[in-house]
Coordinates of C-alpha atoms in Angstrom, one line a residue:
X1 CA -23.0 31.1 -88.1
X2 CA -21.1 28.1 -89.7
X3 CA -17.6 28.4 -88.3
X4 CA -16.0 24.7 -89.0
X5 CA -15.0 23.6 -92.3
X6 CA -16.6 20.8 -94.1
X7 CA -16.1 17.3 -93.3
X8 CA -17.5 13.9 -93.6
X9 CA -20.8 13.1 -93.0
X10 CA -20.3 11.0 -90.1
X11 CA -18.2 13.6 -88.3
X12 CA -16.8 11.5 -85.1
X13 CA -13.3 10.7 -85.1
X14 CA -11.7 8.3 -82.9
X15 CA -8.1 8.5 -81.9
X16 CA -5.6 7.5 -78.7
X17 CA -4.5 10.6 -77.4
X18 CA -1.0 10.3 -76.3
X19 CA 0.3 11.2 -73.6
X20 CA 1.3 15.1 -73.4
X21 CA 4.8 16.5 -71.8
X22 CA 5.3 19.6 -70.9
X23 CA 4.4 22.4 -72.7
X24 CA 2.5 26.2 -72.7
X25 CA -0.8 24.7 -71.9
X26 CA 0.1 21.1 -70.0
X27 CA 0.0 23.1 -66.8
X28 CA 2.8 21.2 -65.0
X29 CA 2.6 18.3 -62.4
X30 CA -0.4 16.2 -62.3
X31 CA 0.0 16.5 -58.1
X32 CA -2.8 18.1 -56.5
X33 CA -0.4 21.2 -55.5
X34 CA 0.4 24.5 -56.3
X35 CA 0.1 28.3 -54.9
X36 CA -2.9 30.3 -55.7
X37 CA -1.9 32.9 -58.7
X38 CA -4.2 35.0 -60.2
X39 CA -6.2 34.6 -63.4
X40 CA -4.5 37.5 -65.4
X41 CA -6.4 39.8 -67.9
X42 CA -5.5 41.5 -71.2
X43 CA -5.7 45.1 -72.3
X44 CA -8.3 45.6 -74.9
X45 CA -9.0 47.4 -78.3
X46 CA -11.4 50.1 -79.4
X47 CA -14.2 48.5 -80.7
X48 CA -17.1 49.9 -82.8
X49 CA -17.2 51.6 -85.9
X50 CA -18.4 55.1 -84.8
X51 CA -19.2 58.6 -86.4
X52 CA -17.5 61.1 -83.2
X53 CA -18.1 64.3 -81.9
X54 CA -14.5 66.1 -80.9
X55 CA -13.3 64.1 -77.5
X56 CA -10.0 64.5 -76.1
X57 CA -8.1 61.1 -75.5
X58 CA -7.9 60.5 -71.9
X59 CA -7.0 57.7 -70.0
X60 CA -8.9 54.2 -69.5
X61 CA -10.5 53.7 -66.8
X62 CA -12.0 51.0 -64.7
X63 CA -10.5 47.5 -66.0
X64 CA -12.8 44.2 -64.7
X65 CA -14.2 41.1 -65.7
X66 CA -17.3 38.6 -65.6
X67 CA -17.2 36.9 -62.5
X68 CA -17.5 33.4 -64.1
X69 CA -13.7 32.1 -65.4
X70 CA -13.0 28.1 -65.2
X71 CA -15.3 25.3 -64.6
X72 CA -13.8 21.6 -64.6
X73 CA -14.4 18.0 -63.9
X74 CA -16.1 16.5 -61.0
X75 CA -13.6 15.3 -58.4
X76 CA -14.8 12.1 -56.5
X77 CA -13.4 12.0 -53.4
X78 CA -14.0 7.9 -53.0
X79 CA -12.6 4.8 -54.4
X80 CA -16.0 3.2 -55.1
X81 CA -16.3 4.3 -58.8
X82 CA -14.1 4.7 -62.1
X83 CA -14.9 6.4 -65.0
X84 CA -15.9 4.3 -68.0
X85 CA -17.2 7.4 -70.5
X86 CA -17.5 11.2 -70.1
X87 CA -19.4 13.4 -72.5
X88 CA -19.1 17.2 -72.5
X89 CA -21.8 18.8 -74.6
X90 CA -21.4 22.8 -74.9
X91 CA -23.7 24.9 -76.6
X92 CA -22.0 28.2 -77.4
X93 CA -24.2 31.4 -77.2
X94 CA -23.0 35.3 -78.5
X95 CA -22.4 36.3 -74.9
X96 CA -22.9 33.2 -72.8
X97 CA -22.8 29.4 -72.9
X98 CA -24.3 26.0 -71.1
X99 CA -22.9 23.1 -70.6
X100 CA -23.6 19.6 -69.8
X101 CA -21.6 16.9 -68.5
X102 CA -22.4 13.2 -68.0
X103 CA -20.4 10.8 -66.5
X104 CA -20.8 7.0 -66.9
X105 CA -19.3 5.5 -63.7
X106 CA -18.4 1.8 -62.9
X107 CA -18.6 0.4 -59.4
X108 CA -15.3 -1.0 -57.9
X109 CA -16.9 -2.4 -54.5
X110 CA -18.3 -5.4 -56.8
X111 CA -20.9 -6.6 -54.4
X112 CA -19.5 -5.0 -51.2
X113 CA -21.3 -2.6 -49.2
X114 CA -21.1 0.8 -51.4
X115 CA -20.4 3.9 -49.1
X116 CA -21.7 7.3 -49.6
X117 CA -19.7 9.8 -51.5
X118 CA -19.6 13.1 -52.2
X119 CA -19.0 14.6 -55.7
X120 CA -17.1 18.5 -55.7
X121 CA -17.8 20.5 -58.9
X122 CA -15.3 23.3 -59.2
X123 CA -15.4 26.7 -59.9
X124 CA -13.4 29.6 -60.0
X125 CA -14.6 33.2 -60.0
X126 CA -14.3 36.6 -60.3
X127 CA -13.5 38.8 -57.2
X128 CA -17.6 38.4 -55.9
X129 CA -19.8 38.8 -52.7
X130 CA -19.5 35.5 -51.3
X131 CA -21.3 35.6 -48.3
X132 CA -24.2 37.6 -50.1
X133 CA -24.0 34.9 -53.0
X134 CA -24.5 32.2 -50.3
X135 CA -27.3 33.5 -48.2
X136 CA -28.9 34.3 -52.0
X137 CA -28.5 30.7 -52.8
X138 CA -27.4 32.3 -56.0
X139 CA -24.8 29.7 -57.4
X140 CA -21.8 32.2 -57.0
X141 CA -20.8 33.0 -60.9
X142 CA -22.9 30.4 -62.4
X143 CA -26.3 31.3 -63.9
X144 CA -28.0 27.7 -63.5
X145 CA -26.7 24.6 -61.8
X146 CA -28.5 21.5 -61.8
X147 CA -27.0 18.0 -60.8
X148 CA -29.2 14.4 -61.7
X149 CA -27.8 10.9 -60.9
X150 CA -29.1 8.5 -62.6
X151 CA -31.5 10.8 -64.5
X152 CA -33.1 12.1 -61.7
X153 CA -32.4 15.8 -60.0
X154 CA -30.5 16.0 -56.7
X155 CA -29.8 18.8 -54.4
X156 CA -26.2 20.3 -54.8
X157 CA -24.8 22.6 -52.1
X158 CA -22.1 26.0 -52.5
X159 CA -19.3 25.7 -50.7
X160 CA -17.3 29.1 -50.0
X161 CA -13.2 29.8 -50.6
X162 CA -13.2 30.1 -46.7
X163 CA -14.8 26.8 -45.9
X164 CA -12.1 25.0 -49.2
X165 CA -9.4 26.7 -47.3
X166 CA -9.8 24.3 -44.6
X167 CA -10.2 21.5 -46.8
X168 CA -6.3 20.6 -48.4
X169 CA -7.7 18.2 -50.8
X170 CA -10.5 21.1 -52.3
X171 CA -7.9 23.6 -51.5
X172 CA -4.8 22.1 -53.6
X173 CA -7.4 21.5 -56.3
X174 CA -8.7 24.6 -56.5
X175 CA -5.0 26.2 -56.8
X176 CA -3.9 23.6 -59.3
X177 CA -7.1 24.9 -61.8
X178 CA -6.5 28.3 -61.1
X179 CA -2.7 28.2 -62.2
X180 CA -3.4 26.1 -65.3
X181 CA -5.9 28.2 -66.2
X182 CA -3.9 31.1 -66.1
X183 CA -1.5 29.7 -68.7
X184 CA -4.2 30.6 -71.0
X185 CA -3.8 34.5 -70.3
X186 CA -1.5 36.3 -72.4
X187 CA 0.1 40.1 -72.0
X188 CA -0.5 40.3 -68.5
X189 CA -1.9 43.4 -66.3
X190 CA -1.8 43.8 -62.5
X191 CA -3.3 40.3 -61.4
X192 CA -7.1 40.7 -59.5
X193 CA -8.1 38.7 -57.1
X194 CA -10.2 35.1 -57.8
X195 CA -11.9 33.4 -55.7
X196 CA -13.2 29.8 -56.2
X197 CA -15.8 27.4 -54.9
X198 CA -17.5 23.9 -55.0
X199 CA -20.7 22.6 -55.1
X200 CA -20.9 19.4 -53.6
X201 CA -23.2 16.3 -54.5
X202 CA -23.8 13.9 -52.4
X203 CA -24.3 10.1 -53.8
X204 CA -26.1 7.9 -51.3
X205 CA -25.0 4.9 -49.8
X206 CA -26.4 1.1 -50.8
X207 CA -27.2 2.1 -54.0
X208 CA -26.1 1.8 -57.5
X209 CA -24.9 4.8 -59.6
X210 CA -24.6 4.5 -62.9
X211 CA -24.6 7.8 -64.5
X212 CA -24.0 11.5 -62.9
X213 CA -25.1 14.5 -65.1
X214 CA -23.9 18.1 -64.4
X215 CA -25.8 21.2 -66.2
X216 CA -24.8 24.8 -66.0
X217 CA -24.9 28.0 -67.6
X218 CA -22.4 30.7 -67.5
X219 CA -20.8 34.0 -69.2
X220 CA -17.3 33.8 -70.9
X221 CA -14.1 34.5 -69.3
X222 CA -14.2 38.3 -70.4
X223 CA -12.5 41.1 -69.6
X224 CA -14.0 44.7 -70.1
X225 CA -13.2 48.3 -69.3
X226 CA -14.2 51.9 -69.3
X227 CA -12.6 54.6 -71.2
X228 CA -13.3 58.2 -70.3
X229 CA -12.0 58.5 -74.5
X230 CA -15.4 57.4 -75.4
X231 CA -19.1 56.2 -74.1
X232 CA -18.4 52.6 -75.3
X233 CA -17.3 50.4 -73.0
X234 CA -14.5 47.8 -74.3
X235 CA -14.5 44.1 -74.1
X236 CA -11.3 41.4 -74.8
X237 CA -12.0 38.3 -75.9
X238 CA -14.5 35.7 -74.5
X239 CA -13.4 32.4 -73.3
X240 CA -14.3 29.3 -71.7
X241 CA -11.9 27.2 -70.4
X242 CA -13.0 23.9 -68.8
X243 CA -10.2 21.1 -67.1
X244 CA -10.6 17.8 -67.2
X245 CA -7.8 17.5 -64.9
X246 CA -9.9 16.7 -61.3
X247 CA -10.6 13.2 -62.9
X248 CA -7.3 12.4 -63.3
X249 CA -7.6 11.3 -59.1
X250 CA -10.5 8.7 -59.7
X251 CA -10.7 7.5 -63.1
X252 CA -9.7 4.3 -62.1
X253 CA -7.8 1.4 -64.7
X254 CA -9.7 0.2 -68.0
X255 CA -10.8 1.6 -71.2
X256 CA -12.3 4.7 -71.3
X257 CA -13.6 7.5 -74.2
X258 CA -13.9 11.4 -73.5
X259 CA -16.4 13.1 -76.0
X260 CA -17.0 16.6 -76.4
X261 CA -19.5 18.2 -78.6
X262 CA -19.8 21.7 -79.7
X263 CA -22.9 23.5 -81.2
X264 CA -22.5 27.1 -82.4
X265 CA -25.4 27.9 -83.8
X266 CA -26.4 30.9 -81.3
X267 CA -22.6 32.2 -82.0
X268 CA -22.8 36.0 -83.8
X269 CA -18.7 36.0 -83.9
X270 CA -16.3 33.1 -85.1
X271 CA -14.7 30.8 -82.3
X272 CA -11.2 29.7 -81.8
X273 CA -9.6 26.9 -80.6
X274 CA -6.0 25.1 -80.7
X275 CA -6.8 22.9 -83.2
X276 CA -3.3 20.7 -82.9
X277 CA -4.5 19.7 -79.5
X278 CA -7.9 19.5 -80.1
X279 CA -8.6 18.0 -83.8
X280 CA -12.2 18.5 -83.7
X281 CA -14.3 17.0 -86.9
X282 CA -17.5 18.4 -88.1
X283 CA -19.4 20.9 -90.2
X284 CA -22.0 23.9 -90.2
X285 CA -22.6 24.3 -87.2
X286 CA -21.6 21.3 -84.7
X287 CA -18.5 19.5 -84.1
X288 CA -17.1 16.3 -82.1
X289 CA -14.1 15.1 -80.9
X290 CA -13.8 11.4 -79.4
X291 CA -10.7 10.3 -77.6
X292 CA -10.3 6.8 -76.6
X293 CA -8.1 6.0 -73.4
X294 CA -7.3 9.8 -72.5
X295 CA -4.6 10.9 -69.8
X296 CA -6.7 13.5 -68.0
X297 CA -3.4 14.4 -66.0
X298 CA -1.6 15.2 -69.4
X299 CA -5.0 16.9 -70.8
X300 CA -4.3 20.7 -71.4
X301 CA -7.4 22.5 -70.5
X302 CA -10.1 23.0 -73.5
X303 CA -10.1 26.9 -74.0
X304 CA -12.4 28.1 -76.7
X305 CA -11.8 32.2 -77.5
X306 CA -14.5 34.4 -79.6
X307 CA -14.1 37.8 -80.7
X308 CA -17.6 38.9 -79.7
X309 CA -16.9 42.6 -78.5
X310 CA -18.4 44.1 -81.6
X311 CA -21.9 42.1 -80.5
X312 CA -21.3 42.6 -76.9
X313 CA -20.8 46.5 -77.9
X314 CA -24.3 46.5 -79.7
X315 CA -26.2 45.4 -76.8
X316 CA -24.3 47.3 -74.1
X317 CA -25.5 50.7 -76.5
X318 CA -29.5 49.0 -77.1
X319 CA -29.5 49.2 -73.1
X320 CA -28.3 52.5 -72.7
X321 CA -30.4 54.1 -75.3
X322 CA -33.5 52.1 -73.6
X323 CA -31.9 53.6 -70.6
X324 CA -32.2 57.0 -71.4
X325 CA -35.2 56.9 -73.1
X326 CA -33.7 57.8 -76.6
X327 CA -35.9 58.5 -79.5
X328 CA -34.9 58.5 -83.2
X329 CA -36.0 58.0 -86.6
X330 CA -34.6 58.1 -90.2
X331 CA -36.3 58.2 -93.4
X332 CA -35.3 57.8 -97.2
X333 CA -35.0 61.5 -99.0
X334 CA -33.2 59.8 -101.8
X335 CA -32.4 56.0 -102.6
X336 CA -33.1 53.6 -105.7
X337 CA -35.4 51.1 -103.5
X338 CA -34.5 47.4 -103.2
X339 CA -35.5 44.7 -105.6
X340 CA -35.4 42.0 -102.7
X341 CA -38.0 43.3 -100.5
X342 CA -35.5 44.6 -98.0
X343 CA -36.8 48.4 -98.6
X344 CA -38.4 49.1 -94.7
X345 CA -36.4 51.8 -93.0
X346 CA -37.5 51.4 -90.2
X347 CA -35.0 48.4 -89.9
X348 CA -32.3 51.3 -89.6
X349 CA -33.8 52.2 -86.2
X350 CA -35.4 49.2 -85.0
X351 CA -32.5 48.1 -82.7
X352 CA -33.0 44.9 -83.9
X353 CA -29.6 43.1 -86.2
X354 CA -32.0 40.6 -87.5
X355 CA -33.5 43.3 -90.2
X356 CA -31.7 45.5 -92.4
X357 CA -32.2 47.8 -95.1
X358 CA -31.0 48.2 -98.9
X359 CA -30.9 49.9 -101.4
X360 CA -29.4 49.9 -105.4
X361 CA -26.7 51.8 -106.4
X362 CA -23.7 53.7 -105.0
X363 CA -25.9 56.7 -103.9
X364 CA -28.1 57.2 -101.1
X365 CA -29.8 60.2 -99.1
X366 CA -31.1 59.5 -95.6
X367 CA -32.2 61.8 -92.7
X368 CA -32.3 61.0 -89.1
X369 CA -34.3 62.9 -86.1
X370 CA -32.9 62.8 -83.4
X371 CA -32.4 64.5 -79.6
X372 CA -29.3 66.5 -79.4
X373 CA -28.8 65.4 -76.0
X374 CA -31.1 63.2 -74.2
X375 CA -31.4 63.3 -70.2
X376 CA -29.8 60.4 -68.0
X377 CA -30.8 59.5 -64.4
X378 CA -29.0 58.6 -61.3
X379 CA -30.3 57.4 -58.0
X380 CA -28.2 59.0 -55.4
X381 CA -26.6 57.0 -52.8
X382 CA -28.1 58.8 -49.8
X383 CA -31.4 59.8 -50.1
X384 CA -31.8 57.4 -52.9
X385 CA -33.9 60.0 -54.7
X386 CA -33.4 59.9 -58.7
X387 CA -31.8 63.0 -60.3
X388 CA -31.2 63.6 -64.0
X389 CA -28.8 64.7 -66.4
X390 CA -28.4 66.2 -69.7
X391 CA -26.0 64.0 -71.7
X392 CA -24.9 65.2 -75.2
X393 CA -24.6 63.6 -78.4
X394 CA -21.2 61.8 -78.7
X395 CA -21.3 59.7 -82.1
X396 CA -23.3 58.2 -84.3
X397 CA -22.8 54.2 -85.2
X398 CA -23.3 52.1 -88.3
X399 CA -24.0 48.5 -88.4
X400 CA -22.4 48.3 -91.5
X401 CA -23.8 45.4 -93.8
X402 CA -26.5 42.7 -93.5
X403 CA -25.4 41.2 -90.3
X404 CA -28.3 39.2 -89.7
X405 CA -26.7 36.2 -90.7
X406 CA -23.2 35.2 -92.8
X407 CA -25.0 34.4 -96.1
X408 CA -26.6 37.8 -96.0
X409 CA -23.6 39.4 -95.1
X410 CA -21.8 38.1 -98.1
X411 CA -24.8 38.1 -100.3
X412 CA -24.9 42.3 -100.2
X413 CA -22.5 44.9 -100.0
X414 CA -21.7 48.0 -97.6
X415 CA -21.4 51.4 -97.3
X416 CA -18.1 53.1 -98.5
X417 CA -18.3 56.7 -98.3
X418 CA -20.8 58.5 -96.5
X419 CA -21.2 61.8 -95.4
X420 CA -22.7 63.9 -92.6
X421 CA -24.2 67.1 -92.8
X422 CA -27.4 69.4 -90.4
X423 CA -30.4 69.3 -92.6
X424 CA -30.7 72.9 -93.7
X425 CA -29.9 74.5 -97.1
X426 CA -27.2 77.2 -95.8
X427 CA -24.9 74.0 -94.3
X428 CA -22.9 71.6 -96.8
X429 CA -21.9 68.4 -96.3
X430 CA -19.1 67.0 -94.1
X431 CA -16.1 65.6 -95.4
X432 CA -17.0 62.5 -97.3
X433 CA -15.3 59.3 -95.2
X434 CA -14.3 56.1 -96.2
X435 CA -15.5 53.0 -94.5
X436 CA -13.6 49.5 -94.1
X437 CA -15.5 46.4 -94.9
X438 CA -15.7 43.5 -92.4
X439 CA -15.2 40.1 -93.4
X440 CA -18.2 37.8 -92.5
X441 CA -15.7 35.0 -91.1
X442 CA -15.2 37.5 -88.3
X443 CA -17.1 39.6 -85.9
X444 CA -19.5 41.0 -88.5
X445 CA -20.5 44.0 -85.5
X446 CA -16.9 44.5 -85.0
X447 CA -16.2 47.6 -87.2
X448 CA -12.4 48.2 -88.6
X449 CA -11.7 51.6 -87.7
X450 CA -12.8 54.9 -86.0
X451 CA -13.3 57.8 -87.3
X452 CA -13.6 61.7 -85.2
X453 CA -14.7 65.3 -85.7
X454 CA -13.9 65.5 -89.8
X455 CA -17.0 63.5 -90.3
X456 CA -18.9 67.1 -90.2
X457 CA -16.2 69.5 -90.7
X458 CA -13.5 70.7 -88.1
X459 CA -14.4 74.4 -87.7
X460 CA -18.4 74.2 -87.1
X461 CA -20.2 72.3 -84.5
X462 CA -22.6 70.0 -85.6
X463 CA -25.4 71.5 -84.0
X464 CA -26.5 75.3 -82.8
X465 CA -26.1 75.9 -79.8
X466 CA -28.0 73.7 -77.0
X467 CA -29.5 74.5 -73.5
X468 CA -27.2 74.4 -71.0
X469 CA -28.2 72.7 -67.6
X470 CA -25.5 73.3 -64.8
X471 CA -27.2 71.0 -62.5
X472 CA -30.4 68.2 -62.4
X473 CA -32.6 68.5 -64.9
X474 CA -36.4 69.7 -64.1
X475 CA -39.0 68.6 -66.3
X476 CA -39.2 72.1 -67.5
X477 CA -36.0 71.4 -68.3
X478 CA -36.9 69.1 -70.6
X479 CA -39.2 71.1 -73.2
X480 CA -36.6 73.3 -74.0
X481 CA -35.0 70.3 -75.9
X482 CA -36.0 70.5 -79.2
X483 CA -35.1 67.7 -81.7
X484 CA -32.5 68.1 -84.6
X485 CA -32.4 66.9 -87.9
X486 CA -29.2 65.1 -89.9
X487 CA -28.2 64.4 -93.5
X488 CA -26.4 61.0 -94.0
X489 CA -25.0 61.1 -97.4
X490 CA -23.7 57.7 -99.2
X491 CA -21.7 58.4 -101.9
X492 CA -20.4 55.2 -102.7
X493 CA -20.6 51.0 -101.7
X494 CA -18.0 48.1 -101.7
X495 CA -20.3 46.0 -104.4
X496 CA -20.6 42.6 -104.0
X497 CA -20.8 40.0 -107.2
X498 CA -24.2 39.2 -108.5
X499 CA -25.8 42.3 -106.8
X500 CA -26.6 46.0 -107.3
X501 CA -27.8 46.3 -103.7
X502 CA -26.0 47.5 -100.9
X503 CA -27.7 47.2 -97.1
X504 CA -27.7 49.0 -93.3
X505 CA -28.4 47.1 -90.4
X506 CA -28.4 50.0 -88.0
X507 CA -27.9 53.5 -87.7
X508 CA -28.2 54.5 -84.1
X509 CA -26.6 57.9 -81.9
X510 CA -24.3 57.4 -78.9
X511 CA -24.7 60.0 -75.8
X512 CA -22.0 60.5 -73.5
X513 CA -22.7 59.7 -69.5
X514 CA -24.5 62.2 -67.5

């Protein structure tokens, strides 16, 4: 999804970047010091655009976060090189991203004897298993970490908070990226632990380096929560925040150029950035920003935000209906088919956002089969044998619009009014209910409001009454589960110019935890 404005064709802009002071994001002294403060979270918003059965509002529960929060430069803890060029290439994903970055080192020792050294990539984390991440040799909170000098891959090794602590230089370091990354967190809760780690890379002795390459792979800063209000989980915003500050004690005198390079293509929600102190040029899809001569002590770190919880929302619900085995289906009763070959209803229930379905006109009549309640399993922590429970129907969800990709999504309209009724002749329709429309430049899964029990009626349940299981569920159990069947009524569509078709992505039901 496009998410820079247009510029020139030969997007790469050179500038001096002067030298910052102070200020909400210049994180203080340039001195390897600080104490260790906590990387502080945000509360978060409801999220998805759902259909709900009657829930009382209780409290939030369980508040946490991806393990993965700050990654920075490499610290060289020699004198034998300066840096000459540094490029930061990031490729920004909907729920993840990788990065790569190259250094291109010059050698101080002239033709001296040249020393081993040892590079220290930092991290910091999530509260995590260290000890179990260690003996797993599974890169803490990174995904993939691969280190090459010269071109060619080298062995890298994790080293722990416990064995930093008894480093001071690794130690201070670690402290000082940890508080200036906390800048970056706004409306603070109760601070949660972090922890933080290196992996070291070790450059031999008596031979020439001319280039180091880092390449990782990681989840956004995120925080999420549970809500015993409703089955979908919450997430805040996503961010990765990268310091260039470590070079700052080895980049040595002469000139010097930092470029960083973004790609967005894989992105399903539009990113953020300060844009004052970080000008970058581009358009579509990819953008670069070159800085000659950079102060890496002065250098704020590079914090990119994305409001992706509508997306992240999506996939959390495709894994628990997988989970529980859910099965559903809609067809068309009643609908003017499409005149662009978008006219397969199974789109509506192919969990997929790439397809969608449309139709022409304000009106449309669908019906959806579904399971009432659909059985969720539990291993149990002793005898590790798996019991299951009966979960009831909480909410239906529409994917409102063609969200496969931003043209779509502008190209068609949405739904309006719709309506909800049991497919039988004796029952009317619920209340007809207005739906917002999203704006494309946003999170296009992110829906704008959430609606509750009026969507069938407030004085009749929206099914007869179900079997009742007071404790695991037998396979017996399970025959006496008979599906249901569901009007959705559209009575009208937010039109978009040039078009008499209106679309659906997804129309899916949402069952409360077992």
């Amino acid at each position: 999804m496009p998410v820079f404005s247009s510029g020139p064709e030969n997007f790469v802009e050179h500038r001096s970047f002067p030298r910052m002071g102070p200020g909400p994001f210049a994180g203080g002294s340039p001195a390897f010091a600080g104490a260790i403060v906590n990387i502080y979270r945000q509360t978060v918003t409801s999220i998805f655009f759902a259909l709900c059965v009657v829930t009382g509002v209780q409290a939030n529960g369980a508040i946490y976060d991806n393990p993965h929060r700050v990654s920075g430069n490499l610290l060289i803890v020699s004198k034998r090189f300066s840096l000459e060029r540094e490029q930061l290439d990031l490729r920004l994903n909907a729920i993840d991203y990788e990065a790569r970055v190259s250094y291109s080192l010059r050698e101080t020792a002239g033709g001296k004897r040249r020393p081993a050294a040892s590079l220290y990539f930092p991290v910091v984390c999530g509260t995590v298993d260290e000890v179990a991440a260690l003996e797993a040799n599974s890169r803490l909170c990174l995904e993939a970490f691969e280190a090459r000098i010269d071109g060619r891959p080298v062995p890298s090794h994790a080293i722990s908070a416990a064995a930093v602590d008894g480093n001071k230089t690794l130690r201070a370091l670690a402290d000082t990226i940890n508080r200036r990354a906390r800048k970056n967190y706004q409306e603070v809760l109760p601070e949660i632990p972090s922890s933080y780690a290196f992996f070291r890379i070790d450059l031999p002795a008596d031979r020439g380096v001319k280039t180091v390459a880092v390449r990782y792979k990681a989840g956004y800063a995120q925080v999420k929560s549970e809500s015993s209000e409703s089955s979908h989980r919450r997430f805040e915003n996503a961010r990765l925040i990268y310091d260039f500050f470590p070079a700052a004690a080895w980049m040595g005198a002469g000139d010097k150029e930092l470029v960083i390079k973004l790609d967005t293509r894989n992105m399903r929600s539009a990113l953020s950035y300060d844009r004052r102190q970080w000008p970058f040029v581009g358009s579509g899809n990819e953008a670069v920003l070159v800085l000659r001569n950079p102060d890496f002590a002065a250098l704020p770190p590079l914090t990119l935000s994305t409001d992706n919880a509508g997306y992240q929302t999506f996939v959390a619900d495709m894994r628990r209906l997988e989970d529980s085995a859910s099965r559903y289906r809609v067809r068309v009763v009643d609908a003017a088919a499409s005149a662009t070959g978008h006219d397969d209803v199974g789109a509506l229930f192919d969990r997929n956002p790439e397809t969608f379905w449309c139709w022409q006109g304000k009106s449309a009549l669908l019906e959806m089969e579904l399971d009432p309640l659909v059985i969720n399993s539990t291993d149990h922590p002793v005898d590790k044998v798996r019991h299951f429970f009966s979960a009831p129907l909480e909410s239906f969800v529409i994917l409102n619009g063609a969200v496969a990709s931003k043209p779509a999504f502008d190209k068609y309209g949405q739904v309006r009014r719709i309506a909800i009724a049991d497919d039988g002749a004796d029952k009317l329709p619920g209340a007809e209910l207005p739906m917002s429309i999203m704006a494309s430049d946003k999170d296009r899964f992110r829906p704008l409001i959430r609606l509750a029990d009026e969507a069938w009626g407030r004085n009749r349940p929206l099914f007869d009454a179900l079997p009742q299981f007071s404790g695991p569920v037998t396979v017996a159990d399970r025959a006496r589960i008979a599906k249901q069947k569901l009007l959705f009524r559209i009575t009208d569509v937010y039109k978009k110019p040039g078009t008499e078709e209106s679309c659906i992505s997804e129309i899916y039901p949402l069952y409360r935890d077992g």
